[in-house]
């Protein structure tokens, strides 16, 4: 027997089911009901809180048994909302990340401002699309030119290693993300468990933003670095918002630059050394290795929500 348990304040919603006993049609209806319930609970009060309930054999069944109940987008929503609920307070300057997970954190800030739970918030977006989302939600925006210090920044990551080093920039916003998040008192990373890895590199290419001038030369220099000798540099084509080839034109960032994705077959041995070597290349604007920056990583997985702190 599987149980999906969701809680809002003192209310508990328990949905028992045996997946093997459900017809495809009934399974579809159950999943639609679950999604609707998640949405209902998330729009009022704080994000879901973990619960545990005793089973017949006195073992605890962890709340939010999400592996059989929630989609990847629903997991992203949970961590995005929890980050805002736990770390964003009235009067703060907040960094708004970019990407499919950060989208939900921005959404939550807008909700809490509208409801009056948050007041006197100003935010700094890390991309044009985040800026447009924030403006649509009525979130007051500023820039680093007027606010060089942030209280907290919330963003997703493409990979997280055991030391909380990150790969970021799959959405092409790595420079703006880093310049905002490096000056934040707290940098909260929100991911689902698929982003947790034993070593950066093989699971997701390392993005590097470079200037267009002599970009092929810059790519060769990058490929010749000692820390990058085993990588394959690939110029991003099509949309800059992902690292898939979805067009013939060179992808261009919000800053007017190109992105090179470094593909590795084995884990990067020393991400910090690689970060330093990349930064020293003339023509490199920024790279997607975020080493030693995360304050905490909030992870949504099959056993619920967990938090790893630096």
Coordinates of C-alpha atoms in Angstrom, one line a residue, residues 32-249:
X32 CA -5.0 14.5 -12.0
X33 CA -6.5 14.7 -8.5
X34 CA -3.1 14.6 -6.9
X35 CA -1.8 17.5 -9.0
X36 CA -4.9 19.5 -8.3
X37 CA -4.5 18.9 -4.6
X38 CA -0.9 19.9 -4.6
X39 CA -1.8 23.1 -6.4
X40 CA -4.5 23.9 -3.9
X41 CA -2.4 23.4 -0.9
X42 CA 0.6 25.3 -2.4
X43 CA -1.4 28.4 -3.0
X44 CA -2.1 29.1 0.7
X45 CA -0.1 28.8 3.8
X46 CA 3.5 27.6 3.8
X47 CA 4.9 24.9 1.6
X48 CA 4.3 21.2 2.5
X49 CA 5.8 20.1 5.7
X50 CA 7.1 16.5 6.1
X51 CA 5.0 14.2 8.2
X52 CA 5.5 10.6 9.3
X53 CA 2.8 8.1 10.2
X54 CA 3.1 4.7 12.0
X55 CA 2.4 1.7 9.9
X56 CA 1.3 -1.7 11.1
X57 CA 4.8 -2.9 11.7
X58 CA 5.7 0.3 13.6
X59 CA 8.0 1.6 10.9
X60 CA 7.6 5.2 9.7
X61 CA 6.4 5.8 6.3
X62 CA 8.0 9.2 5.3
X63 CA 5.5 11.8 4.2
X64 CA 5.5 13.0 0.6
X65 CA 6.2 9.6 -0.9
X66 CA 6.7 11.4 -4.2
X67 CA 8.4 8.8 -6.3
X68 CA 5.0 7.3 -7.1
X69 CA 2.9 10.5 -6.8
X70 CA 4.6 13.6 -8.0
X71 CA 6.1 14.6 -11.4
X72 CA 9.4 16.3 -11.8
X73 CA 7.7 19.7 -12.2
X74 CA 5.8 19.1 -9.0
X75 CA 9.0 18.3 -7.1
X76 CA 10.5 21.5 -8.5
X77 CA 7.5 23.4 -7.2
X78 CA 7.9 22.0 -3.7
X79 CA 11.5 23.1 -3.4
X80 CA 10.9 26.4 -5.0
X81 CA 8.1 27.3 -2.6
X82 CA 10.0 25.9 0.4
X83 CA 13.1 28.0 -0.3
X84 CA 11.0 31.2 -0.3
X85 CA 9.0 30.2 2.7
X86 CA 12.1 29.4 4.7
X87 CA 14.6 32.0 3.6
X88 CA 12.8 35.1 2.3
X89 CA 11.6 37.7 4.8
X90 CA 10.1 41.2 4.5
X91 CA 12.5 44.0 3.8
X92 CA 15.0 41.8 2.0
X93 CA 16.9 42.2 -1.3
X94 CA 16.4 38.9 -3.1
X95 CA 18.2 37.4 -6.1
X96 CA 15.9 35.7 -8.5
X97 CA 17.4 32.7 -10.4
X98 CA 16.7 31.5 -13.9
X99 CA 15.4 28.1 -15.1
X100 CA 12.5 25.7 -14.7
X101 CA 13.0 25.3 -10.9
X102 CA 13.8 28.9 -10.1
X103 CA 10.6 29.8 -11.9
X104 CA 8.6 28.4 -9.0
X105 CA 10.6 30.4 -6.4
X106 CA 9.8 33.6 -8.4
X107 CA 6.2 32.6 -8.5
X108 CA 6.1 32.1 -4.8
X109 CA 7.6 35.5 -4.1
X110 CA 4.9 37.1 -6.2
X111 CA 2.2 35.2 -4.4
X112 CA 3.4 36.2 -1.0
X113 CA 3.8 39.8 -2.0
X114 CA 0.3 39.9 -3.4
X115 CA -1.2 38.3 -0.2
X116 CA 0.7 40.7 2.1
X117 CA 2.8 38.0 3.7
X118 CA 5.9 39.7 2.4
X119 CA 6.4 43.5 2.3
X120 CA 9.1 45.8 1.2
X121 CA 10.9 43.3 -1.0
X122 CA 13.1 44.3 -3.9
X123 CA 14.6 41.7 -6.2
X124 CA 17.4 41.4 -8.8
X125 CA 16.6 39.1 -11.7
X126 CA 19.4 37.0 -13.4
X127 CA 18.0 37.0 -16.9
X128 CA 15.6 38.8 -19.2
X129 CA 13.0 36.0 -18.9
X130 CA 13.1 36.1 -15.1
X131 CA 12.8 39.9 -15.3
X132 CA 9.7 39.5 -17.4
X133 CA 8.2 36.9 -15.1
X134 CA 8.9 39.1 -12.0
X135 CA 7.4 42.2 -13.7
X136 CA 4.2 40.2 -14.5
X137 CA 3.9 39.3 -10.9
X138 CA 4.4 42.8 -9.6
X139 CA 7.7 42.1 -7.9
X140 CA 9.7 45.4 -7.5
X141 CA 13.0 45.1 -9.3
X142 CA 16.4 46.8 -8.9
X143 CA 19.9 46.2 -10.2
X144 CA 23.4 45.6 -8.7
X145 CA 24.1 49.2 -9.6
X146 CA 21.9 50.4 -6.8
X147 CA 22.1 47.3 -4.5
X148 CA 25.5 45.6 -4.5
X149 CA 24.6 43.4 -1.5
X150 CA 21.8 40.9 -1.4
X151 CA 20.3 39.1 1.6
X152 CA 19.5 35.9 -0.3
X153 CA 19.5 34.5 -3.8
X154 CA 17.5 31.4 -4.8
X155 CA 18.3 29.4 -8.0
X156 CA 18.4 25.9 -9.4
X157 CA 21.4 23.9 -10.6
X158 CA 22.2 21.4 -13.3
X159 CA 24.4 19.3 -11.1
X160 CA 25.4 19.2 -7.5
X161 CA 28.4 17.2 -6.2
X162 CA 29.0 15.9 -2.6
X163 CA 30.9 19.1 -1.7
X164 CA 28.1 21.3 -3.0
X165 CA 30.0 22.4 -6.0
X166 CA 27.5 23.2 -8.8
X167 CA 27.2 23.1 -12.5
X168 CA 25.0 26.0 -13.7
X169 CA 24.2 27.7 -17.0
X170 CA 22.2 25.1 -18.8
X171 CA 19.7 27.9 -19.5
X172 CA 22.5 30.3 -20.7
X173 CA 22.3 32.8 -17.8
X174 CA 25.5 31.8 -16.0
X175 CA 27.2 35.2 -16.0
X176 CA 24.2 37.1 -14.6
X177 CA 23.5 34.3 -12.2
X178 CA 27.0 34.3 -10.8
X179 CA 27.4 38.1 -10.5
X180 CA 24.2 38.2 -8.5
X181 CA 24.6 35.1 -6.4
X182 CA 28.3 35.7 -5.4
X183 CA 27.3 38.9 -3.6
X184 CA 24.4 37.3 -1.7
X185 CA 24.7 36.7 2.1
X186 CA 22.9 33.3 1.4
X187 CA 22.7 31.4 -1.8
X188 CA 20.0 28.7 -1.6
X189 CA 20.1 26.1 -4.3
X190 CA 16.9 24.2 -5.2
X191 CA 16.9 20.9 -7.1
X192 CA 15.2 17.6 -7.5
X193 CA 17.2 14.4 -6.7
X194 CA 18.1 13.8 -10.3
X195 CA 20.6 16.7 -10.1
X196 CA 22.7 15.1 -7.3
X197 CA 25.9 13.4 -8.6
X198 CA 29.1 11.9 -7.4
X199 CA 31.2 14.2 -9.6
X200 CA 30.6 17.1 -12.0
X201 CA 31.0 16.6 -15.7
X202 CA 29.6 13.4 -17.2
X203 CA 26.0 14.1 -16.3
X204 CA 25.8 17.6 -17.7
X205 CA 28.2 19.6 -19.9
X206 CA 30.0 22.6 -18.3
X207 CA 28.9 25.8 -20.0
X208 CA 31.4 28.5 -20.7
X209 CA 30.3 32.0 -21.9
X210 CA 32.8 33.5 -24.4
X211 CA 33.0 36.6 -26.5
X212 CA 32.1 36.2 -30.2
X213 CA 35.4 37.7 -31.4
X214 CA 37.7 34.8 -32.5
X215 CA 35.5 32.3 -30.7
X216 CA 37.0 29.3 -32.5
X217 CA 40.4 30.3 -31.2
X218 CA 39.0 30.6 -27.6
X219 CA 37.4 27.2 -27.9
X220 CA 40.8 25.6 -28.9
X221 CA 42.5 27.3 -26.0
X222 CA 39.9 26.0 -23.6
X223 CA 40.2 22.5 -25.0
X224 CA 44.0 22.7 -24.4
X225 CA 43.8 23.5 -20.7
X226 CA 45.2 20.7 -18.5
X227 CA 42.0 20.4 -16.6
X228 CA 40.0 20.3 -19.8
X229 CA 42.2 17.9 -21.8
X230 CA 39.5 15.1 -21.7
X231 CA 36.6 17.3 -22.7
X232 CA 34.9 18.0 -26.0
X233 CA 34.1 21.7 -26.5
X234 CA 30.8 22.2 -28.4
X235 CA 29.5 25.6 -29.5
X236 CA 25.9 26.0 -28.5
X237 CA 23.5 26.3 -31.5
X238 CA 19.8 27.4 -31.6
X239 CA 18.2 28.6 -28.4
X240 CA 20.6 29.7 -25.7
X241 CA 18.0 28.5 -23.1
X242 CA 19.2 24.9 -23.4
X243 CA 22.2 22.9 -24.5
X244 CA 20.3 20.9 -27.2
X245 CA 21.0 21.6 -30.9
X246 CA 17.6 23.1 -31.9
X247 CA 18.7 25.5 -34.7
X248 CA 21.5 26.3 -37.1
X249 CA 22.4 29.8 -35.8

